[in-house]
mmCIF file of C-alpha atoms and ligand atoms in Angstrom:
data_model
loop_
_atom_site.group_PDB
_atom_site.id
_atom_site.type_symbol
_atom_site.label_atom_id
_atom_site.label_comp_id
_atom_site.label_asym_id
_atom_site.label_seq_id
_atom_site.Cartn_x
_atom_site.Cartn_y
_atom_site.Cartn_z
ATOM 1 C CA UNK A 1 0.000 0.000 0.000
ATOM 2 C CA UNK A 2 2.787 2.424 0.925
ATOM 3 C CA UNK A 3 3.975 3.381 -2.598
ATOM 4 C CA UNK A 4 0.399 4.405 -3.425
ATOM 5 C CA UNK A 5 0.382 6.931 -0.590
ATOM 6 C CA UNK A 6 3.698 8.382 -1.805
ATOM 7 C CA UNK A 7 5.248 7.910 -5.256
ATOM 8 C CA UNK A 8 2.131 6.712 -7.054
ATOM 9 C CA UNK A 9 -0.367 9.238 -5.737
ATOM 10 C CA UNK A 10 -2.300 9.692 -8.991
ATOM 11 C CA UNK A 11 -6.047 9.586 -9.355
ATOM 12 C CA UNK A 12 -7.016 6.285 -11.023
ATOM 13 C CA UNK A 13 -9.817 8.055 -12.888
ATOM 14 C CA UNK A 14 -7.404 10.539 -14.523
ATOM 15 C CA UNK A 15 -6.711 8.828 -17.827
ATOM 16 C CA UNK A 16 -4.753 11.607 -19.521
ATOM 17 C CA UNK A 17 -1.383 11.249 -17.780
ATOM 18 C CA UNK A 18 1.062 8.698 -16.313
ATOM 19 C CA UNK A 19 0.208 9.454 -12.660
ATOM 20 C CA UNK A 20 -3.355 8.396 -13.337
ATOM 21 C CA UNK A 21 -2.340 5.350 -15.382
ATOM 22 C CA UNK A 22 -0.145 3.965 -12.586
ATOM 23 C CA UNK A 23 -2.940 4.250 -10.069
ATOM 24 C CA UNK A 24 -5.414 2.853 -12.564
ATOM 25 C CA UNK A 25 -3.213 -0.206 -13.171
ATOM 26 C CA UNK A 26 -3.053 -0.889 -9.421
ATOM 27 C CA UNK A 27 -6.826 -0.550 -9.035
ATOM 28 C CA UNK A 28 -7.297 -2.778 -12.048
ATOM 29 C CA UNK A 29 -5.112 -5.477 -10.505
ATOM 30 C CA UNK A 30 -7.071 -5.418 -7.235
ATOM 31 C CA UNK A 31 -10.331 -5.554 -9.201
ATOM 32 C CA UNK A 32 -9.066 -8.643 -11.032
ATOM 33 C CA UNK A 33 -8.048 -10.379 -7.790
ATOM 34 C CA UNK A 34 -11.473 -9.754 -6.248
ATOM 35 C CA UNK A 35 -13.315 -10.802 -9.387
ATOM 36 C CA UNK A 36 -11.334 -14.028 -9.618
ATOM 37 C CA UNK A 37 -11.937 -14.740 -5.934
ATOM 38 C CA UNK A 38 -15.688 -14.976 -6.516
ATOM 39 C CA UNK A 39 -15.781 -16.074 -10.198
ATOM 40 C CA UNK A 40 -16.974 -12.658 -11.417
ATOM 41 C CA UNK A 41 -15.503 -10.279 -14.022
ATOM 42 C CA UNK A 42 -13.544 -7.123 -13.063
ATOM 43 C CA UNK A 43 -16.281 -4.879 -14.513
ATOM 44 C CA UNK A 44 -18.742 -6.338 -11.999
ATOM 45 C CA UNK A 45 -16.761 -5.085 -8.968
ATOM 46 C CA UNK A 46 -17.888 -1.722 -7.525
ATOM 47 C CA UNK A 47 -15.592 -0.347 -4.804
ATOM 48 C CA UNK A 48 -17.255 1.067 -1.695
ATOM 49 C CA UNK A 49 -16.144 2.196 1.758
ATOM 50 C CA UNK A 50 -16.928 -1.246 3.204
ATOM 51 C CA UNK A 51 -19.631 -3.862 3.549
ATOM 52 C CA UNK A 52 -22.022 -1.451 5.258
ATOM 53 C CA UNK A 53 -22.061 0.765 2.201
ATOM 54 C CA UNK A 54 -22.161 -2.231 -0.149
ATOM 55 C CA UNK A 55 -25.222 -3.622 1.671
ATOM 56 C CA UNK A 56 -26.945 -0.237 1.588
ATOM 57 C CA UNK A 57 -26.196 0.152 -2.115
ATOM 58 C CA UNK A 58 -27.435 -3.362 -2.909
ATOM 59 C CA UNK A 59 -30.651 -3.249 -0.907
ATOM 60 C CA UNK A 60 -31.737 0.360 -1.413
ATOM 61 C CA UNK A 61 -30.355 0.387 -4.949
ATOM 62 C CA UNK A 62 -32.426 -2.662 -5.968
ATOM 63 C CA UNK A 63 -35.532 -1.410 -4.140
ATOM 64 C CA UNK A 64 -35.367 1.927 -5.937
ATOM 65 C CA UNK A 65 -34.667 0.384 -9.341
ATOM 66 C CA UNK A 66 -37.334 -2.364 -9.155
ATOM 67 C CA UNK A 67 -40.162 -0.852 -7.078
ATOM 68 C CA UNK A 68 -42.497 -0.878 -10.064
ATOM 69 C CA UNK A 69 -42.038 -4.637 -10.324
ATOM 70 C CA UNK A 70 -42.669 -5.227 -6.621
ATOM 71 C CA UNK A 71 -42.076 -3.952 -3.122
ATOM 72 C CA UNK A 72 -41.430 -7.109 -1.140
ATOM 73 C CA UNK A 73 -38.030 -8.087 0.257
ATOM 74 C CA UNK A 74 -37.032 -11.238 2.144
ATOM 75 C CA UNK A 75 -34.123 -11.374 4.573
ATOM 76 C CA UNK A 76 -33.049 -13.180 7.764
ATOM 77 C CA UNK A 77 -33.582 -12.320 11.427
ATOM 78 C CA UNK A 78 -29.874 -12.980 12.070
ATOM 79 C CA UNK A 79 -28.467 -10.557 9.474
ATOM 80 C CA UNK A 80 -25.925 -7.879 10.365
ATOM 81 C CA UNK A 81 -27.419 -4.478 11.190
ATOM 82 C CA UNK A 82 -26.041 -3.211 7.884
ATOM 83 C CA UNK A 83 -28.744 -5.376 6.243
ATOM 84 C CA UNK A 84 -31.483 -5.149 8.875
ATOM 85 C CA UNK A 85 -31.430 -1.363 9.181
ATOM 86 C CA UNK A 86 -31.605 -0.534 5.435
ATOM 87 C CA UNK A 87 -34.472 -3.070 5.239
ATOM 88 C CA UNK A 88 -36.275 -1.358 8.125
ATOM 89 C CA UNK A 89 -35.678 1.975 6.432
ATOM 90 C CA UNK A 90 -37.280 0.677 3.225
ATOM 91 C CA UNK A 91 -40.215 -0.553 5.284
ATOM 92 C CA UNK A 92 -40.689 3.011 6.538
ATOM 93 C CA UNK A 93 -40.917 4.090 2.880
ATOM 94 C CA UNK A 94 -43.696 1.596 2.117
ATOM 95 C CA UNK A 95 -41.809 -1.577 1.182
ATOM 96 C CA UNK A 96 -42.717 -4.848 2.866
ATOM 97 C CA UNK A 97 -39.957 -6.892 4.497
ATOM 98 C CA UNK A 98 -40.127 -10.494 5.675
ATOM 99 C CA UNK A 99 -37.536 -11.291 8.332
ATOM 100 C CA UNK A 100 -37.300 -15.079 8.203
ATOM 101 C CA UNK A 101 -36.647 -16.824 11.521
ATOM 102 C CA UNK A 102 -33.750 -19.289 11.646
ATOM 103 C CA UNK A 103 -33.573 -22.836 13.023
ATOM 104 C CA UNK A 104 -31.997 -23.410 16.453
ATOM 105 C CA UNK A 105 -28.637 -24.080 14.786
ATOM 106 C CA UNK A 106 -28.794 -20.705 13.007
ATOM 107 C CA UNK A 107 -29.458 -22.132 9.546
ATOM 108 C CA UNK A 108 -32.180 -20.791 7.282
ATOM 109 C CA UNK A 109 -35.282 -22.991 6.913
ATOM 110 C CA UNK A 110 -35.569 -23.409 3.144
ATOM 111 C CA UNK A 111 -39.219 -24.408 3.389
ATOM 112 C CA UNK A 112 -39.983 -21.145 5.149
ATOM 113 C CA UNK A 113 -38.110 -19.303 2.415
ATOM 114 C CA UNK A 114 -40.146 -21.137 -0.206
ATOM 115 C CA UNK A 115 -43.365 -20.069 1.516
ATOM 116 C CA UNK A 116 -42.201 -16.449 1.863
ATOM 117 C CA UNK A 117 -41.866 -15.795 -1.895
ATOM 118 C CA UNK A 118 -44.657 -13.632 -3.328
ATOM 119 C CA UNK A 119 -45.367 -12.433 -6.863
ATOM 120 C CA UNK A 120 -44.102 -8.982 -5.798
ATOM 121 C CA UNK A 121 -40.846 -10.221 -4.201
ATOM 122 C CA UNK A 122 -37.904 -8.388 -5.802
ATOM 123 C CA UNK A 123 -34.982 -9.292 -3.557
ATOM 124 C CA UNK A 124 -33.734 -11.962 -1.166
ATOM 125 C CA UNK A 125 -30.813 -10.959 1.055
ATOM 126 C CA UNK A 126 -29.190 -13.792 3.033
ATOM 127 C CA UNK A 127 -25.699 -13.542 4.509
ATOM 128 C CA UNK A 128 -22.965 -16.023 3.567
ATOM 129 C CA UNK A 129 -21.467 -16.320 7.064
ATOM 130 C CA UNK A 130 -22.825 -14.895 10.289
ATOM 131 C CA UNK A 131 -20.597 -12.412 12.080
ATOM 132 C CA UNK A 132 -21.478 -13.631 15.576
ATOM 133 C CA UNK A 133 -22.003 -17.383 15.328
ATOM 134 C CA UNK A 134 -20.154 -18.033 12.047
ATOM 135 C CA UNK A 135 -23.002 -20.119 10.598
ATOM 136 C CA UNK A 136 -22.730 -20.661 6.833
ATOM 137 C CA UNK A 137 -25.985 -20.422 4.889
ATOM 138 C CA UNK A 138 -26.658 -22.728 1.899
ATOM 139 C CA UNK A 139 -26.035 -20.102 -0.789
ATOM 140 C CA UNK A 140 -26.339 -22.395 -3.812
ATOM 141 C CA UNK A 141 -29.761 -23.686 -2.727
ATOM 142 C CA UNK A 142 -31.027 -20.173 -2.033
ATOM 143 C CA UNK A 143 -29.561 -18.934 -5.327
ATOM 144 C CA UNK A 144 -31.390 -21.612 -7.273
ATOM 145 C CA UNK A 145 -34.709 -20.861 -5.565
ATOM 146 C CA UNK A 146 -34.324 -17.166 -6.369
ATOM 147 C CA UNK A 147 -33.250 -17.704 -9.981
ATOM 148 C CA UNK A 148 -36.174 -20.097 -10.603
ATOM 149 C CA UNK A 149 -38.518 -17.279 -9.537
ATOM 150 C CA UNK A 150 -36.567 -14.466 -11.217
ATOM 151 C CA UNK A 151 -35.950 -12.804 -7.869
ATOM 152 C CA UNK A 152 -32.577 -11.114 -7.280
ATOM 153 C CA UNK A 153 -30.280 -12.690 -4.683
ATOM 154 C CA UNK A 154 -27.930 -10.576 -2.564
ATOM 155 C CA UNK A 155 -25.499 -11.997 -0.036
ATOM 156 C CA UNK A 156 -23.464 -10.191 2.599
ATOM 157 C CA UNK A 157 -20.150 -12.046 2.339
ATOM 158 C CA UNK A 158 -18.157 -9.723 4.621
ATOM 159 C CA UNK A 159 -17.189 -12.650 6.870
ATOM 160 C CA UNK A 160 -16.867 -15.215 4.105
ATOM 161 C CA UNK A 161 -14.397 -13.818 1.571
ATOM 162 C CA UNK A 162 -11.043 -15.569 1.824
ATOM 163 C CA UNK A 163 -12.412 -18.067 4.340
ATOM 164 C CA UNK A 164 -14.844 -20.278 2.396
ATOM 165 C CA UNK A 165 -15.276 -20.907 -1.359
ATOM 166 C CA UNK A 166 -17.472 -18.302 -3.064
ATOM 167 C CA UNK A 167 -18.656 -18.586 -6.667
ATOM 168 C CA UNK A 168 -21.304 -16.191 -7.972
ATOM 169 C CA UNK A 169 -21.888 -18.409 -11.034
ATOM 170 C CA UNK A 170 -22.301 -21.784 -9.328
ATOM 171 C CA UNK A 171 -24.257 -20.192 -6.466
ATOM 172 C CA UNK A 172 -26.374 -17.984 -8.769
ATOM 173 C CA UNK A 173 -25.657 -14.838 -6.760
ATOM 174 C CA UNK A 174 -26.600 -11.454 -8.254
ATOM 175 C CA UNK A 175 -25.108 -9.094 -5.670
ATOM 176 C CA UNK A 176 -22.392 -9.736 -3.090
ATOM 177 C CA UNK A 177 -21.036 -7.406 -0.390
ATOM 178 C CA UNK A 178 -17.361 -7.639 0.552
ATOM 179 C CA UNK A 179 -15.010 -5.886 2.946
ATOM 180 C CA UNK A 180 -11.241 -5.894 3.435
ATOM 181 C CA UNK A 181 -10.822 -5.617 7.179
ATOM 182 C CA UNK A 182 -12.222 -9.060 8.052
ATOM 183 C CA UNK A 183 -9.351 -10.703 6.117
ATOM 184 C CA UNK A 184 -6.559 -8.602 7.641
ATOM 185 C CA UNK A 185 -6.937 -5.891 4.985
ATOM 186 C CA UNK A 186 -7.287 -2.161 5.676
ATOM 187 C CA UNK A 187 -10.453 -0.681 7.193
ATOM 188 C CA UNK A 188 -12.685 1.621 5.188
ATOM 189 C CA UNK A 189 -12.640 -0.299 1.898
ATOM 190 C CA UNK A 190 -15.050 -2.846 0.493
ATOM 191 C CA UNK A 191 -16.854 -3.757 -2.689
ATOM 192 C CA UNK A 192 -20.182 -4.759 -4.140
ATOM 193 C CA UNK A 193 -20.339 -7.383 -6.864
ATOM 194 C CA UNK A 194 -23.123 -6.443 -9.290
ATOM 195 C CA UNK A 195 -24.051 -9.049 -11.920
ATOM 196 C CA UNK A 196 -23.851 -7.748 -15.502
ATOM 197 C CA UNK A 197 -25.237 -10.726 -17.445
ATOM 198 C CA UNK A 198 -28.041 -13.275 -17.014
ATOM 199 C CA UNK A 199 -29.578 -11.175 -15.564
ATOM 200 C CA UNK A 200 -28.120 -7.674 -15.790
ATOM 201 C CA UNK A 201 -28.844 -6.135 -12.387
ATOM 202 C CA UNK A 202 -30.170 -2.567 -12.361
ATOM 203 C CA UNK A 203 -29.069 -0.479 -9.418
ATOM 204 C CA UNK A 204 -30.083 3.027 -8.396
ATOM 205 C CA UNK A 205 -26.895 4.779 -7.199
ATOM 206 C CA UNK A 206 -26.924 6.031 -3.626
ATOM 207 C CA UNK A 207 -24.095 8.521 -4.242
ATOM 208 C CA UNK A 208 -24.422 10.804 -7.247
ATOM 209 C CA UNK A 209 -21.522 12.755 -8.695
ATOM 210 C CA UNK A 210 -18.562 12.138 -10.993
ATOM 211 C CA UNK A 211 -19.913 8.819 -12.252
ATOM 212 C CA UNK A 212 -17.039 6.553 -11.118
ATOM 213 C CA UNK A 213 -17.643 2.800 -10.844
ATOM 214 C CA UNK A 214 -19.940 2.744 -13.882
ATOM 215 C CA UNK A 215 -22.126 5.416 -12.297
ATOM 216 C CA UNK A 216 -23.078 3.142 -9.396
ATOM 217 C CA UNK A 217 -20.791 4.741 -6.836
ATOM 218 C CA UNK A 218 -19.453 8.214 -7.501
ATOM 219 C CA UNK A 219 -16.415 9.500 -5.643
ATOM 220 C CA UNK A 220 -12.650 9.398 -6.169
ATOM 221 C CA UNK A 221 -11.242 5.911 -5.569
ATOM 222 C CA UNK A 222 -8.972 5.404 -2.549
ATOM 223 C CA UNK A 223 -6.050 3.728 -4.318
ATOM 224 C CA UNK A 224 -3.883 2.597 -1.329
ATOM 225 C CA UNK A 225 -6.864 0.996 0.399
ATOM 226 C CA UNK A 226 -7.910 -0.755 -2.801
ATOM 227 C CA UNK A 227 -4.373 -2.113 -3.285
ATOM 228 C CA UNK A 228 -4.398 -3.404 0.311
ATOM 229 C CA UNK A 229 -7.813 -5.002 -0.204
ATOM 230 C CA UNK A 230 -6.578 -6.876 -3.276
ATOM 231 C CA UNK A 231 -3.401 -8.092 -1.569
ATOM 232 C CA UNK A 232 -5.238 -9.195 1.578
ATOM 233 C CA UNK A 233 -7.658 -11.282 -0.475
ATOM 234 C CA UNK A 234 -4.826 -12.711 -2.598
ATOM 235 C CA UNK A 235 -2.955 -13.858 0.535
ATOM 236 C CA UNK A 236 -6.115 -15.232 2.163
ATOM 237 C CA UNK A 237 -6.980 -17.220 -0.960
ATOM 238 C CA UNK A 238 -3.493 -18.662 -1.364
ATOM 239 C CA UNK A 239 -3.582 -19.971 2.208
ATOM 240 C CA UNK A 240 -7.293 -20.653 2.488
ATOM 241 C CA UNK A 241 -7.411 -24.453 2.614
ATOM 242 C CA UNK A 242 -4.427 -25.062 4.899
ATOM 243 C CA UNK A 243 -5.462 -22.164 7.123
ATOM 244 C CA UNK A 244 -9.052 -23.409 7.357
ATOM 245 C CA UNK A 245 -7.860 -26.848 8.484
ATOM 246 C CA UNK A 246 -5.542 -25.292 11.061
ATOM 247 C CA UNK A 247 -8.220 -22.963 12.440
ATOM 248 C CA UNK A 248 -10.782 -25.778 12.679
ATOM 249 C CA UNK A 249 -8.271 -27.746 14.751
ATOM 250 C CA UNK A 250 -7.664 -24.769 17.053
ATOM 251 C CA UNK A 251 -11.365 -24.055 17.372
ATOM 252 C CA UNK A 252 -12.231 -27.684 18.148
ATOM 253 C CA UNK A 253 -9.393 -27.805 20.665
ATOM 254 C CA UNK A 254 -10.799 -24.706 22.401
ATOM 255 C CA UNK A 255 -14.343 -26.109 22.407
ATOM 256 C CA UNK A 256 -13.149 -29.480 23.675
ATOM 257 C CA UNK A 257 -11.530 -27.759 26.668
ATOM 258 C CA UNK A 258 -14.413 -25.374 27.393
ATOM 259 C CA UNK A 259 -17.119 -28.005 27.044
ATOM 260 C CA UNK A 260 -15.621 -29.944 29.943
ATOM 261 C CA UNK A 261 -17.427 -27.445 32.170
ATOM 262 C CA UNK A 262 -21.111 -28.068 32.886
ATOM 263 C CA UNK A 263 -23.621 -25.556 31.566
ATOM 264 C CA UNK A 264 -21.570 -24.327 28.607
ATOM 265 C CA UNK A 265 -23.461 -24.360 25.312
ATOM 266 C CA UNK A 266 -22.306 -23.975 21.726
ATOM 267 C CA UNK A 267 -24.204 -21.358 19.699
ATOM 268 C CA UNK A 268 -24.768 -22.163 16.034
ATOM 269 C CA UNK A 269 -24.271 -25.260 13.913
ATOM 270 C CA UNK A 270 -21.272 -27.333 15.108
ATOM 271 C CA UNK A 271 -19.627 -27.801 11.700
ATOM 272 C CA UNK A 272 -21.503 -25.625 9.167
ATOM 273 C CA UNK A 273 -19.632 -22.544 10.395
ATOM 274 C CA UNK A 274 -16.541 -20.414 9.738
ATOM 275 C CA UNK A 275 -13.315 -22.265 10.593
ATOM 276 C CA UNK A 276 -12.195 -19.685 13.169
ATOM 277 C CA UNK A 277 -15.509 -19.018 14.901
ATOM 278 C CA UNK A 278 -16.578 -20.328 18.293
ATOM 279 C CA UNK A 279 -19.541 -18.834 20.166
ATOM 280 C CA UNK A 280 -20.657 -20.104 23.560
ATOM 281 C CA UNK A 281 -23.249 -19.295 26.220
ATOM 282 C CA UNK A 282 -22.450 -19.890 29.871
ATOM 283 C CA UNK A 283 -25.016 -20.796 32.486
ATOM 284 C CA UNK A 284 -24.831 -19.546 36.063
ATOM 285 C CA UNK A 285 -22.680 -16.466 35.514
ATOM 286 C CA UNK A 286 -23.497 -12.804 34.986
ATOM 287 C CA UNK A 287 -22.652 -11.670 31.435
ATOM 288 C CA UNK A 288 -20.928 -8.429 32.415
ATOM 289 C CA UNK A 289 -18.891 -10.120 35.161
ATOM 290 C CA UNK A 290 -17.818 -12.793 32.685
ATOM 291 C CA UNK A 291 -16.592 -10.289 30.108
ATOM 292 C CA UNK A 292 -14.823 -8.160 32.728
ATOM 293 C CA UNK A 293 -13.133 -11.255 34.108
ATOM 294 C CA UNK A 294 -11.814 -12.229 30.673
ATOM 295 C CA UNK A 295 -10.758 -8.836 29.376
ATOM 296 C CA UNK A 296 -7.373 -8.547 31.105
ATOM 297 C CA UNK A 297 -6.108 -11.694 29.385
ATOM 298 C CA UNK A 298 -8.251 -12.402 26.323
ATOM 299 C CA UNK A 299 -9.488 -10.067 23.587
ATOM 300 C CA UNK A 300 -12.944 -11.648 23.362
ATOM 301 C CA UNK A 301 -16.217 -10.215 22.198
ATOM 302 C CA UNK A 302 -19.812 -10.844 23.176
ATOM 303 C CA UNK A 303 -21.198 -9.775 19.815
ATOM 304 C CA UNK A 304 -20.428 -7.465 16.922
ATOM 305 C CA UNK A 305 -17.730 -4.864 17.508
ATOM 306 C CA UNK A 306 -20.021 -2.172 16.103
ATOM 307 C CA UNK A 307 -22.671 -2.812 18.740
ATOM 308 C CA UNK A 308 -20.597 -3.807 21.765
ATOM 309 C CA UNK A 309 -21.287 -0.360 23.277
ATOM 310 C CA UNK A 310 -24.991 -1.211 23.300
ATOM 311 C CA UNK A 311 -26.367 -3.107 26.268
ATOM 312 C CA UNK A 312 -29.079 -5.051 24.410
ATOM 313 C CA UNK A 313 -28.580 -8.816 24.158
ATOM 314 C CA UNK A 314 -27.525 -10.137 20.747
ATOM 315 C CA UNK A 315 -30.440 -10.323 18.286
ATOM 316 C CA UNK A 316 -28.667 -13.275 16.671
ATOM 317 C CA UNK A 317 -28.579 -15.359 19.858
ATOM 318 C CA UNK A 318 -32.190 -14.441 20.661
ATOM 319 C CA UNK A 319 -33.149 -15.621 17.153
ATOM 320 C CA UNK A 320 -31.618 -19.024 17.993
ATOM 321 C CA UNK A 321 -34.027 -19.206 20.922
ATOM 322 C CA UNK A 322 -31.451 -18.428 23.610
ATOM 323 C CA UNK A 323 -32.996 -16.861 26.733
ATOM 324 C CA UNK A 324 -32.019 -13.263 27.352
ATOM 325 C CA UNK A 325 -29.867 -14.087 30.363
ATOM 326 C CA UNK A 326 -27.889 -16.719 28.458
ATOM 327 C CA UNK A 327 -27.557 -14.396 25.462
ATOM 328 C CA UNK A 328 -25.853 -11.855 27.744
ATOM 329 C CA UNK A 329 -23.511 -14.484 29.176
ATOM 330 C CA UNK A 330 -22.036 -15.369 25.795
ATOM 331 C CA UNK A 331 -18.613 -15.133 24.216
ATOM 332 C CA UNK A 332 -17.654 -15.061 20.571
ATOM 333 C CA UNK A 333 -14.101 -16.239 19.938
ATOM 334 C CA UNK A 334 -12.505 -15.295 16.629
ATOM 335 C CA UNK A 335 -9.447 -17.347 15.736
ATOM 336 C CA UNK A 336 -7.236 -15.875 13.030
ATOM 337 C CA UNK A 337 -4.216 -16.773 10.976
ATOM 338 C CA UNK A 338 -1.783 -15.417 13.558
ATOM 339 C CA UNK A 339 -3.133 -17.435 16.515
ATOM 340 C CA UNK A 340 -1.181 -20.381 17.916
ATOM 341 C CA UNK A 341 -1.993 -23.583 19.818
ATOM 342 C CA UNK A 342 -0.221 -22.144 22.849
ATOM 343 C CA UNK A 343 -2.571 -19.127 22.807
ATOM 344 C CA UNK A 344 -5.614 -21.379 22.555
ATOM 345 C CA UNK A 345 -4.490 -23.325 25.611
ATOM 346 C CA UNK A 346 -3.842 -20.131 27.570
ATOM 347 C CA UNK A 347 -7.254 -18.748 26.632
ATOM 348 C CA UNK A 348 -9.029 -22.007 27.515
ATOM 349 C CA UNK A 349 -7.319 -22.130 30.893
ATOM 350 C CA UNK A 350 -8.244 -18.536 31.703
ATOM 351 C CA UNK A 351 -11.861 -18.898 30.554
ATOM 352 C CA UNK A 352 -12.355 -22.080 32.588
ATOM 353 C CA UNK A 353 -10.779 -20.452 35.670
ATOM 354 C CA UNK A 354 -12.930 -17.297 35.281
ATOM 355 C CA UNK A 355 -16.187 -19.216 34.919
ATOM 356 C CA UNK A 356 -15.361 -21.507 37.849
ATOM 357 C CA UNK A 357 -14.434 -18.571 40.055
ATOM 358 C CA UNK A 358 -17.595 -16.597 39.178
ATOM 359 C CA UNK A 359 -19.751 -19.628 39.921
ATOM 360 C CA UNK A 360 -17.996 -20.162 43.270
ATOM 361 C CA UNK A 361 -18.528 -16.504 44.242
ATOM 362 C CA UNK A 362 -22.177 -16.811 43.341
ATOM 363 C CA UNK A 363 -22.589 -19.918 45.497
ATOM 364 C CA UNK A 364 -20.864 -18.227 48.418
ATOM 365 C CA UNK A 365 -23.044 -15.123 48.220
ATOM 366 C CA UNK A 366 -26.128 -17.328 47.966
ATOM 367 C CA UNK A 367 -25.070 -19.000 51.213
ATOM 368 C CA UNK A 368 -24.472 -15.564 52.743
ATOM 369 C CA UNK A 369 -27.983 -14.461 51.772
ATOM 370 C CA UNK A 370 -29.550 -17.365 53.609
HETATM 371 C C1 PLP B 1 -18.234 -6.371 9.506
HETATM 372 C C2 PLP B 1 -19.484 -6.717 8.800
HETATM 373 C C3 PLP B 1 -20.219 -5.748 8.101
HETATM 374 C C4 PLP B 1 -19.797 -4.305 8.055
HETATM 375 O O1 PLP B 1 -18.646 -4.152 7.284
HETATM 376 P P1 PLP B 1 -17.858 -2.766 7.260
HETATM 377 O O2 PLP B 1 -16.847 -2.976 6.189
HETATM 378 O O3 PLP B 1 -17.275 -2.621 8.618
HETATM 379 O O4 PLP B 1 -18.828 -1.698 6.930
HETATM 380 C C5 PLP B 1 -21.358 -6.152 7.446
HETATM 381 N N1 PLP B 1 -21.785 -7.419 7.485
HETATM 382 C C6 PLP B 1 -21.116 -8.382 8.150
HETATM 383 C C7 PLP B 1 -21.624 -9.777 8.142
HETATM 384 C C8 PLP B 1 -19.950 -8.058 8.841
HETATM 385 O O5 PLP B 1 -19.305 -9.005 9.508
#
């Protein structure tokens, strides 16, 4: 990325001089890497500031372009807020949104999806991988159901890119949101894949201006971030299979150690999930006390980073049928490519000790109350 902050500072849209050409070549290369990663073409990649913007562009852009065909949208109760909130916003404008419930393992119920389709359905938005519980949705099955009914299919693949195979042709995906910072890339850069053929997706731009990105997303491109995005995805893809195997081993090792405690439950499907994701609920401890007890040693999270300042329990865990108290007393572990077996063992030891100690304190104070 560094040379594109310094020597090669040109604007990739300036096609009349060498400064622009250099930047354009770098953007082009990143576009090709991303396109190849999902079996798309470079022209189908629209750079955005991240997956939030990509989701907004996909959902509002389709709604605005197709409202004369229909005003019904289907999505999932466990989506990221960057899908739920634009959908709620469209509802306030007169669209109708079906939020499908999920099964207790977090997977979509395809029969419920089948029943939710209406003649005026224009879009189905179902995430590839959940950001809290890591559950992987059956994209190819959903894609086929949508294509059979000529309904557009959008997927938020922010968590999935570089971690699981993605193929917009085989999976019949029409729009796909991506972001760099979930695969060790820079923050503030993402992309939306927009299908150009069979069918050609129409999209109403949400930013109007200079007409960059085929008019779908105006604004000068951020070359260094785009270069970093491309490289991050290239590295993740090159190491994907070996890294997935390694992370599954680490995750299973962590779960094996934590599940030796009573009253510890796994959230989400045991195997149909991201390699590096483990999410548990813990009985008999207070959620806040649990997180405070872990924080000095482990960088763990109870939900999405964007909403960890909020005190509401996770809407994803509630959708799985977890009681509110258990949803609070939950931990999401994210294992990445820099984590080691030694770290997993240290984390497991500390988590087990913290839970045991909190439970002991609770027992003692219960005796004191008597
Ligand atoms: C992180 C994330 C987003 C938001 O991505 P940004 O690039 O931070 O805007 C959207 N959806 C999912 C599933 C995510 O994990």
